[in-house]
Coordinates of C-alpha atoms in Angstrom, one line a residue:
Chain O
M1 CA -24.1 8.7 -2.6
I2 CA -22.6 6.4 0.0
D3 CA -21.6 7.8 3.3
L4 CA -19.4 5.6 5.4
H5 CA -18.8 7.8 8.5
T6 CA -21.9 8.7 10.6
H7 CA -22.9 8.8 14.2
I8 CA -26.5 7.8 13.6
L9 CA -26.9 5.0 16.2
P10 CA -29.0 6.4 19.1
G11 CA -27.7 6.8 22.6
I12 CA -24.3 5.3 22.1
D13 CA -21.9 8.2 21.6
D14 CA -22.1 11.9 21.0
G15 CA -24.2 11.4 17.9
A16 CA -28.0 10.8 17.7
K17 CA -29.5 11.1 21.2
D18 CA -32.5 8.8 20.8
M19 CA -34.3 6.8 18.2
A20 CA -36.4 9.9 17.1
D21 CA -33.1 11.7 16.5
A22 CA -31.7 8.8 14.5
V23 CA -34.8 8.6 12.3
A24 CA -34.6 12.3 11.6
M25 CA -31.0 11.9 10.6
A26 CA -32.0 9.1 8.3
R27 CA -34.6 11.2 6.6
Q28 CA -32.1 14.0 6.2
A29 CA -29.6 11.6 4.6
L30 CA -32.2 10.6 2.0
E31 CA -33.2 14.2 1.3
R32 CA -29.5 14.9 0.6
K33 CA -29.1 12.2 -2.0
V34 CA -27.5 9.6 0.2
A35 CA -28.8 6.1 -0.3
V36 CA -26.4 4.0 1.8
I37 CA -24.7 4.9 5.0
A38 CA -22.6 3.2 7.6
A39 CA -23.3 3.6 11.3
T40 CA -19.9 4.2 12.8
P41 CA -20.2 5.1 16.5
H42 CA -17.1 5.8 18.6
Y43 CA -15.8 2.5 19.8
L44 CA -14.3 3.2 23.1
N45 CA -15.7 0.7 25.7
R46 CA -15.5 -2.5 23.7
E47 CA -19.2 -2.8 23.0
W48 CA -19.3 -4.3 19.5
T49 CA -22.2 -6.5 20.3
V50 CA -24.1 -3.5 21.7
I51 CA -23.4 -1.6 18.5
K52 CA -24.6 -4.5 16.4
Q53 CA -27.8 -4.7 18.5
R54 CA -28.5 -0.9 18.2
H55 CA -27.9 -1.2 14.4
A56 CA -30.5 -4.0 14.2
D57 CA -32.9 -1.8 16.2
L58 CA -32.4 1.1 13.9
E59 CA -32.9 -1.0 10.7
H60 CA -36.1 -2.3 12.2
Q61 CA -37.4 1.2 13.0
L62 CA -36.5 2.5 9.6
S63 CA -38.3 -0.3 7.8
E64 CA -41.4 0.2 10.1
Q65 CA -41.5 3.8 9.1
G66 CA -40.9 3.1 5.4
I67 CA -37.6 5.0 5.3
D68 CA -35.7 3.5 2.4
L69 CA -32.1 4.2 3.7
K70 CA -29.7 1.3 3.7
V71 CA -27.6 1.3 6.9
I72 CA -24.7 -1.0 7.4
V73 CA -23.0 -1.5 10.7
G74 CA -19.5 -0.3 11.5
A75 CA -17.6 1.6 14.2
E76 CA -15.0 4.3 14.5
L77 CA -12.1 2.8 16.3
F78 CA -9.6 4.8 18.3
I79 CA -6.0 3.8 17.7
D80 CA -5.0 1.6 20.6
P81 CA -2.3 -1.1 21.1
E82 CA -5.0 -3.4 22.4
L83 CA -6.2 -3.8 18.8
M84 CA -3.0 -5.7 18.0
E85 CA -3.9 -8.5 20.4
M86 CA -7.6 -8.8 19.5
P87 CA -8.6 -11.6 17.2
R88 CA -9.8 -10.6 13.8
E89 CA -13.5 -11.4 14.4
K90 CA -13.6 -9.3 17.6
I91 CA -12.5 -6.1 15.7
P92 CA -15.4 -4.0 14.5
T93 CA -15.4 -3.8 10.7
Y94 CA -17.8 -2.6 8.1
N95 CA -20.7 -5.1 7.7
D96 CA -18.8 -7.2 10.3
A97 CA -17.0 -8.6 7.2
G98 CA -13.5 -8.4 8.5
K99 CA -12.3 -6.4 5.5
Y100 CA -12.3 -2.7 6.3
C101 CA -12.3 -0.7 9.5
L102 CA -12.6 3.0 10.2
I103 CA -9.9 4.2 12.7
E104 CA -9.2 7.6 14.1
F105 CA -6.1 9.1 15.8
P106 CA -5.7 11.7 18.5
M107 CA -6.0 15.3 17.2
Q108 CA -2.7 16.6 18.7
E109 CA -0.1 14.0 18.9
L110 CA 0.6 11.0 16.7
P111 CA 1.1 7.9 18.9
A112 CA 4.4 6.1 18.6
Y113 CA 2.6 2.8 18.1
T114 CA 0.6 4.0 15.1
D115 CA 2.5 2.1 12.4
E116 CA 2.5 -1.1 14.5
V117 CA -1.2 -1.0 15.0
L118 CA -1.9 -0.3 11.3
F119 CA 0.4 -3.2 10.3
A120 CA -1.2 -5.6 12.9
L121 CA -4.7 -4.8 11.4
Q122 CA -3.5 -5.4 7.9
V123 CA -1.8 -8.8 8.6
K124 CA -5.2 -9.8 10.1
G125 CA -6.6 -9.0 6.6
I126 CA -8.3 -5.8 7.7
I127 CA -7.6 -2.6 5.7
P128 CA -7.6 0.5 7.9
I129 CA -9.5 3.5 6.7
I130 CA -8.0 6.5 8.5
A131 CA -10.7 8.9 9.5
H132 CA -10.4 12.7 8.8
P133 CA -6.6 13.0 8.9
E134 CA -7.0 16.6 7.6
R135 CA -8.1 17.5 11.2
Y136 CA -5.0 16.2 12.9
R137 CA -2.4 18.8 13.8
Y138 CA 0.6 16.7 12.8
V139 CA -0.9 16.0 9.3
A140 CA -1.5 19.7 8.8
E141 CA 2.2 20.2 9.5
D142 CA 3.3 17.3 7.4
P143 CA 0.7 16.0 4.9
N144 CA 3.2 13.4 3.6
L145 CA 2.3 11.3 6.7
V146 CA -0.8 10.5 4.7
F147 CA 1.3 9.5 1.7
K148 CA 3.2 7.1 3.9
W149 CA 0.0 5.6 5.3
I150 CA -1.3 5.1 1.8
T151 CA 1.9 3.5 0.5
N152 CA 1.7 1.2 3.5
G153 CA -1.7 0.1 2.4
C154 CA -4.2 2.3 4.3
L155 CA -7.1 4.2 2.8
I156 CA -8.0 7.8 3.7
Q157 CA -11.4 9.3 4.5
V158 CA -11.7 13.1 4.5
N159 CA -14.7 14.9 6.2
A160 CA -17.0 16.8 3.9
G161 CA -17.3 19.3 6.7
S162 CA -13.6 20.0 6.6
L163 CA -13.9 21.1 3.0
L164 CA -16.8 23.3 4.0
G165 CA -14.7 24.9 6.7
L166 CA -16.6 23.5 9.6
F167 CA -13.4 22.6 11.4
G168 CA -11.5 25.7 10.7
E169 CA -9.2 27.0 7.9
Q170 CA -6.3 24.7 8.6
A171 CA -8.4 21.5 8.3
K172 CA -9.9 22.9 5.1
Q173 CA -6.6 23.8 3.5
T174 CA -5.1 20.4 4.5
G175 CA -8.1 18.6 3.1
I176 CA -7.6 20.5 -0.2
I177 CA -3.9 19.6 -0.3
L178 CA -4.8 15.9 0.2
L179 CA -7.4 16.0 -2.5
Q180 CA -5.1 17.7 -5.0
H181 CA -2.4 15.1 -4.4
S182 CA -4.7 12.1 -4.8
L183 CA -4.3 11.3 -1.1
V184 CA -8.1 10.8 -0.5
H185 CA -10.2 7.7 -1.2
L186 CA -13.4 8.5 0.5
L187 CA -15.4 11.6 1.4
A188 CA -17.9 11.2 4.3
S189 CA -20.1 13.4 6.4
D190 CA -19.1 12.3 10.0
A191 CA -22.7 13.4 10.7
H192 CA -23.6 13.6 14.4
S193 CA -27.0 15.3 14.1
T194 CA -29.3 17.1 11.8
G195 CA -27.8 20.4 13.0
R196 CA -24.3 21.7 12.6
R197 CA -22.6 18.4 11.9
S198 CA -25.2 17.0 9.5
F199 CA -25.2 15.0 6.3
C200 CA -23.3 17.5 4.2
L201 CA -21.8 15.3 1.4
D202 CA -24.0 17.1 -1.2
K203 CA -22.8 20.5 -0.1
C204 CA -19.1 19.6 -0.4
L205 CA -19.3 18.2 -3.9
A206 CA -19.0 21.7 -5.6
I207 CA -16.0 22.6 -3.5
A208 CA -14.3 19.2 -4.2
Q209 CA -14.8 19.8 -7.9
Q210 CA -12.8 22.9 -7.8
Y211 CA -9.7 20.8 -7.1
V212 CA -10.3 17.4 -8.8
T213 CA -12.4 16.3 -11.7
S214 CA -16.1 15.3 -11.2
E215 CA -15.0 11.7 -12.1
V216 CA -12.7 11.7 -9.1
V217 CA -15.3 13.1 -6.8
D218 CA -17.7 10.4 -8.0
L219 CA -15.1 7.8 -7.0
L220 CA -14.9 9.3 -3.5
V221 CA -18.6 9.4 -2.8
N222 CA -19.9 6.4 -4.9
A223 CA -17.5 3.9 -6.4
N224 CA -14.9 3.6 -3.6
P225 CA -17.3 3.5 -0.6
G226 CA -19.4 1.0 -2.7
L227 CA -16.4 -1.3 -2.8
V228 CA -16.0 -1.0 0.9
V229 CA -19.6 -1.9 1.5
E230 CA -19.2 -5.0 -0.7
G231 CA -15.9 -5.8 1.0
K232 CA -14.0 -5.7 -2.3
P233 CA -10.5 -4.4 -2.8
I234 CA -9.9 -0.8 -3.9
D235 CA -7.1 -0.5 -6.4
V236 CA -5.0 2.4 -5.1
D237 CA -1.7 1.3 -6.8
V238 CA -2.6 2.9 -10.1
P239 CA -2.2 5.8 -10.3
E240 CA 0.2 6.2 -7.4
P241 CA -0.6 9.1 -5.1
V242 CA 1.4 12.2 -5.6
Q243 CA 3.7 13.0 -2.7
Y244 CA 3.1 16.5 -1.3
Q245 CA 5.9 18.9 -2.1
P246 CA 6.0 21.7 0.5
R247 CA 6.4 25.2 -1.0
K248 CA 9.9 26.6 -0.4
R249 CA 9.8 29.5 2.0
F250 CA 12.4 31.8 0.4
W251 CA 11.9 34.6 3.0
L252 CA 13.0 32.2 5.7
F253 CA 16.2 31.5 3.9
K254 CA 16.8 35.2 3.4
I255 CA 16.4 35.9 7.1
F256 CA 18.2 32.9 8.6
G257 CA 20.2 31.7 5.7
G258 CA 23.2 33.9 6.3
A259 CA 23.6 33.0 10.0
Chain S
M1 CA 11.4 10.5 -6.2
A2 CA 11.9 7.4 -8.3
K3 CA 10.7 7.6 -11.8
A4 CA 7.4 6.1 -12.7
F5 CA 8.1 2.7 -14.0
S6 CA 5.8 0.6 -16.0
H7 CA 5.8 -2.7 -14.2
T8 CA 5.8 -4.9 -17.2
L9 CA 6.9 -8.4 -17.6
V10 CA 8.5 -8.1 -21.0
V11 CA 9.8 -11.7 -21.2
H12 CA 6.2 -12.9 -21.0
D13 CA 4.4 -10.1 -22.8
D14 CA 6.9 -9.6 -25.6
P15 CA 9.3 -12.5 -25.8
K16 CA 10.9 -11.2 -29.0
A17 CA 11.9 -7.8 -27.5
I18 CA 15.5 -6.9 -27.2
S19 CA 15.3 -6.9 -23.4
S20 CA 13.7 -10.4 -23.4
E21 CA 16.7 -11.6 -25.3
A22 CA 18.9 -10.0 -22.7
F23 CA 17.0 -11.8 -19.8
R24 CA 17.5 -15.1 -21.6
T25 CA 21.2 -14.4 -21.8
L26 CA 21.3 -13.6 -18.1
R27 CA 19.4 -16.8 -17.3
T28 CA 21.9 -18.8 -19.3
N29 CA 24.9 -17.0 -17.8
L30 CA 23.6 -17.7 -14.3
K31 CA 23.2 -21.4 -15.2
Y32 CA 26.8 -21.7 -16.4
I33 CA 28.4 -19.7 -13.6
S34 CA 28.4 -22.7 -11.3
P35 CA 26.8 -25.7 -13.0
D36 CA 27.8 -28.0 -10.1
A37 CA 27.2 -25.8 -7.1
G38 CA 23.5 -26.0 -7.5
L39 CA 22.4 -22.4 -7.6
R40 CA 19.0 -22.5 -5.9
T41 CA 18.4 -19.3 -4.0
I42 CA 19.4 -16.0 -5.6
L43 CA 19.1 -12.6 -4.1
F44 CA 18.7 -9.5 -6.3
T45 CA 19.8 -6.1 -4.9
S46 CA 21.4 -2.8 -5.9
A47 CA 23.3 0.0 -4.4
G48 CA 20.4 2.5 -4.3
Q49 CA 16.7 2.8 -5.0
G50 CA 15.2 2.7 -8.4
E51 CA 18.0 1.0 -10.3
G52 CA 15.6 -1.6 -11.7
K53 CA 16.4 -4.7 -9.5
S54 CA 12.7 -5.6 -9.3
T55 CA 12.3 -5.4 -13.0
V56 CA 15.3 -7.6 -13.5
S57 CA 14.4 -10.2 -10.8
A58 CA 10.8 -10.5 -12.0
N59 CA 11.7 -10.9 -15.6
L60 CA 14.6 -13.3 -14.8
A61 CA 12.3 -15.4 -12.6
A62 CA 9.7 -15.6 -15.5
S63 CA 12.4 -16.4 -17.9
M64 CA 13.7 -19.3 -15.7
A65 CA 10.1 -20.6 -15.5
Q66 CA 9.9 -20.6 -19.3
T67 CA 12.6 -23.3 -19.4
G68 CA 10.5 -25.6 -17.3
N69 CA 11.8 -24.8 -13.9
R70 CA 9.6 -24.5 -10.9
V71 CA 10.4 -20.9 -9.8
I72 CA 9.2 -18.8 -6.9
L73 CA 9.8 -15.0 -6.7
V74 CA 9.6 -13.7 -3.2
D75 CA 9.3 -9.9 -2.6
C76 CA 11.6 -9.3 0.4
D77 CA 11.5 -5.6 -0.1
L78 CA 9.2 -4.9 2.9
R79 CA 9.7 -1.2 2.5
K80 CA 8.8 -0.3 -1.1
P81 CA 7.4 -3.6 -2.5
V82 CA 6.5 -3.7 -6.2
V83 CA 6.5 -7.4 -7.2
H84 CA 2.7 -7.5 -7.0
R85 CA 2.5 -4.8 -9.6
F86 CA 4.2 -6.9 -12.2
F87 CA 1.6 -9.5 -11.8
N88 CA -1.5 -7.3 -11.1
A89 CA -1.8 -9.1 -7.8
H90 CA -3.1 -7.7 -4.6
N91 CA -0.7 -7.3 -1.7
S92 CA -3.0 -7.8 1.3
V93 CA -1.5 -11.2 2.1
G94 CA 2.2 -12.0 1.7
L95 CA 5.6 -12.6 3.3
T96 CA 4.8 -10.4 6.3
S97 CA 1.6 -12.3 6.9
I98 CA 3.6 -15.5 7.1
L99 CA 6.3 -14.0 9.2
T100 CA 3.8 -12.8 11.8
G101 CA 2.1 -16.1 11.9
Q102 CA -1.2 -14.9 10.4
V103 CA -1.2 -17.4 7.5
Q104 CA 0.5 -20.6 6.5
L105 CA 3.2 -20.5 3.8
T106 CA 1.0 -22.2 1.3
E107 CA -1.8 -19.7 1.8
A108 CA 0.5 -16.9 0.7
I109 CA 1.8 -18.5 -2.5
R110 CA 0.1 -17.3 -5.6
K111 CA 0.2 -18.6 -9.2
T112 CA 0.9 -16.2 -12.0
K113 CA 0.1 -15.8 -15.7
C114 CA 3.6 -17.4 -16.3
E115 CA 3.4 -21.1 -16.2
G116 CA 5.8 -22.5 -13.5
L117 CA 6.2 -19.2 -11.8
D118 CA 4.7 -18.6 -8.4
I119 CA 5.1 -15.5 -6.3
I120 CA 4.9 -14.4 -2.6
T121 CA 4.2 -10.7 -2.5
S122 CA 5.5 -8.6 0.4
G123 CA 2.2 -8.4 2.3
P124 CA 1.4 -5.4 4.5
I125 CA 4.4 -3.1 5.1
P126 CA 5.7 -3.7 8.6
P127 CA 7.2 -1.1 11.0
N128 CA 10.2 -3.4 11.6
P129 CA 11.2 -5.0 8.3
A130 CA 14.8 -5.9 9.4
E131 CA 13.6 -7.7 12.5
L132 CA 11.1 -9.8 10.5
L133 CA 13.7 -10.8 7.9
Q134 CA 16.2 -11.7 10.6
S135 CA 13.7 -14.0 12.3
K136 CA 13.9 -17.8 12.5
A137 CA 10.6 -17.9 10.6
M138 CA 12.3 -16.4 7.6
Q139 CA 14.9 -19.1 7.5
T140 CA 12.2 -21.7 7.9
I141 CA 10.3 -20.3 4.9
L142 CA 13.4 -20.4 2.7
E143 CA 14.1 -24.0 3.7
Q144 CA 10.5 -25.0 2.9
L145 CA 10.6 -23.3 -0.4
Q146 CA 13.8 -25.0 -1.3
A147 CA 12.0 -28.3 -0.9
H148 CA 9.4 -27.4 -3.5
Y149 CA 11.0 -25.2 -6.0
D150 CA 14.0 -25.5 -8.4
M151 CA 14.8 -21.8 -8.1
I152 CA 14.0 -19.2 -5.4
V153 CA 14.4 -15.6 -6.5
L154 CA 14.5 -13.0 -3.7
D155 CA 13.8 -9.3 -4.5
A156 CA 15.5 -7.4 -1.7
P157 CA 15.8 -3.7 -0.9
P158 CA 18.9 -1.7 -1.9
V159 CA 22.1 -2.3 0.1
L160 CA 23.2 1.2 1.0
P161 CA 20.1 2.7 2.7
V162 CA 19.0 -0.3 4.8
A163 CA 20.5 -3.6 6.1
D164 CA 17.7 -5.9 4.9
A165 CA 19.5 -7.3 1.9
L166 CA 22.7 -7.9 3.9
I167 CA 20.6 -9.8 6.5
L168 CA 19.2 -12.1 3.8
A169 CA 22.4 -12.6 1.7
P170 CA 24.0 -15.3 3.9
Y171 CA 20.8 -17.5 3.5
T172 CA 21.2 -17.5 -0.3
D173 CA 23.6 -19.1 -2.8
G174 CA 24.6 -15.8 -4.2
V175 CA 23.8 -12.2 -5.0
V176 CA 23.1 -10.6 -8.3
F177 CA 23.9 -6.9 -8.2
V178 CA 21.9 -4.6 -10.4
V179 CA 23.5 -1.3 -11.4
A180 CA 21.8 1.4 -13.4
A181 CA 24.4 2.4 -16.0
Q182 CA 25.5 6.1 -16.0
E183 CA 23.4 6.7 -12.9
V184 CA 25.4 5.3 -10.0
P185 CA 28.8 6.8 -9.2
K186 CA 31.5 4.2 -9.2
D187 CA 32.6 4.6 -5.6
I188 CA 28.9 4.1 -4.4
A189 CA 28.6 0.9 -6.4
L190 CA 31.9 -0.3 -5.0
R191 CA 30.9 0.4 -1.5
A192 CA 27.7 -1.5 -1.9
K193 CA 29.7 -4.4 -3.4
Q194 CA 32.0 -4.4 -0.4
L195 CA 29.1 -4.5 2.0
I196 CA 27.8 -7.6 0.3
E197 CA 31.2 -9.3 0.3
N198 CA 31.5 -8.6 4.0
T199 CA 28.6 -11.0 4.5
N200 CA 30.7 -13.8 2.9
T201 CA 28.1 -14.2 0.2
K202 CA 29.2 -14.8 -3.4
I203 CA 28.4 -12.1 -5.9
L204 CA 27.3 -14.0 -8.9
G205 CA 27.5 -11.1 -11.2
V206 CA 26.5 -7.6 -12.0
V207 CA 23.6 -6.7 -14.3
L208 CA 24.2 -3.4 -16.0
N209 CA 20.7 -1.9 -16.4
R210 CA 19.5 1.0 -18.6
V211 CA 22.4 0.9 -21.0
N212 CA 21.8 3.5 -23.7
L213 CA 22.0 1.4 -26.8
A214 CA 22.2 4.4 -29.2
R215 CA 25.0 5.8 -27.2
E216 CA 26.9 2.6 -27.4
G217 CA 26.5 2.8 -31.2
E218 CA 24.7 -0.5 -31.4
Q219 CA 21.2 0.7 -32.2
Y220 CA 21.4 -0.2 -35.8
Y221 CA 22.5 -3.7 -35.0
Y222 CA 19.7 -4.3 -32.5
N223 CA 17.0 -2.7 -34.6
Y224 CA 18.1 -4.9 -37.5
Y225 CA 17.7 -8.0 -35.3
S226 CA 14.4 -7.1 -33.7
S227 CA 12.7 -6.1 -36.9
E228 CA 13.8 -9.3 -38.5
S229 CA 12.6 -11.5 -35.6
K230 CA 9.1 -10.0 -36.0
D231 CA 8.6 -11.6 -39.4

């Protein structure tokens, strides 16, 4: 499997603390049938060169210890109007190829400039992959936000941990809704350690297969992330995602309808 | 929700189909509407969403190219663009990329499987489509295209929900109004027509789409023709 959202780089964010930690995570990834990962530390202080250096250090360390895990460089951006002004080559992307970036939003409120930033990235030729939308409060309230982002050209990454219930029932149910409506393109672990938030893609496969076919699950953990690694386009036009139809709450109408 | 359309280019894929014949007729009619006025830039729109204006504009553009014209089809629907689907093209670079200054015009023009027909897809969907279409850059693009192509076909959003088509209309030589037969109430269609006329742009004609041939009692006639033409 290919896992494009991990916090394996040592001492850079709230992921791996040191190199020993990172190496332990790499071993766990291999044990859990992951062959390729992307290191995507939180990108907050504009340290893309530092991230690339740490990535090179980790690669070196893994090859010294004979750990056969391929790690590509990346970052988890936080949505910020500054991204609109940055030149393309300064924006952290997978493999530093300028094709795909991973971007997260605040948990509670959707910023007013979201669509502008996503558009600005796209006209620079960078396809935004939106990280774990199922965890955002406003997406739980209106999953069709995700439909809009997809029709506007973004891709969607759902956390394996959400489907496992690690982030609560609401994130789990929202994740399932997104899966059922073809609103997901990638599943990833968002691993921070070998402990609670670990490499858990393998564990979520069985859950995902309750809602979509095993062919679709394979797309989400192999084929699609593979295309991102290669910097090739993912065809999301066909079939078009299904827009989420909220269930009608008849009891509400009964109570308030006559007023 | 709009119905799921198959985005097929019938005039290219099946030139003998009934609808291909209809597109050729439309092409000829447009040519004879104003032989002297030099019809160069045509805008396609409709009253509401999903009436088939993209299908009509893409096929008409292909049909015009088949007669040896240099034609460019520009997807000016920056909200729900579909032109790229007719040509199996990717939409990562397009009109919005030019309008925001990220690429040059020539970098966004793509050749198609139809000889003589080039396209510019919409590009990434912007948060402010009307502003972009209103910009000086848009006028400049149209002027540059007019220097290189015999015919410029603009696929615009519907008239009633958004202003985009009305913004573009004055830059064109005329508007073709696509109406889905039996689907659009008469007063709605008339209101849309009035909005276009308010921009002082000529309405070149109306394309009545999705006419039920069986209902019109012409099925036998058309079947007879199409089966014969396959021989």
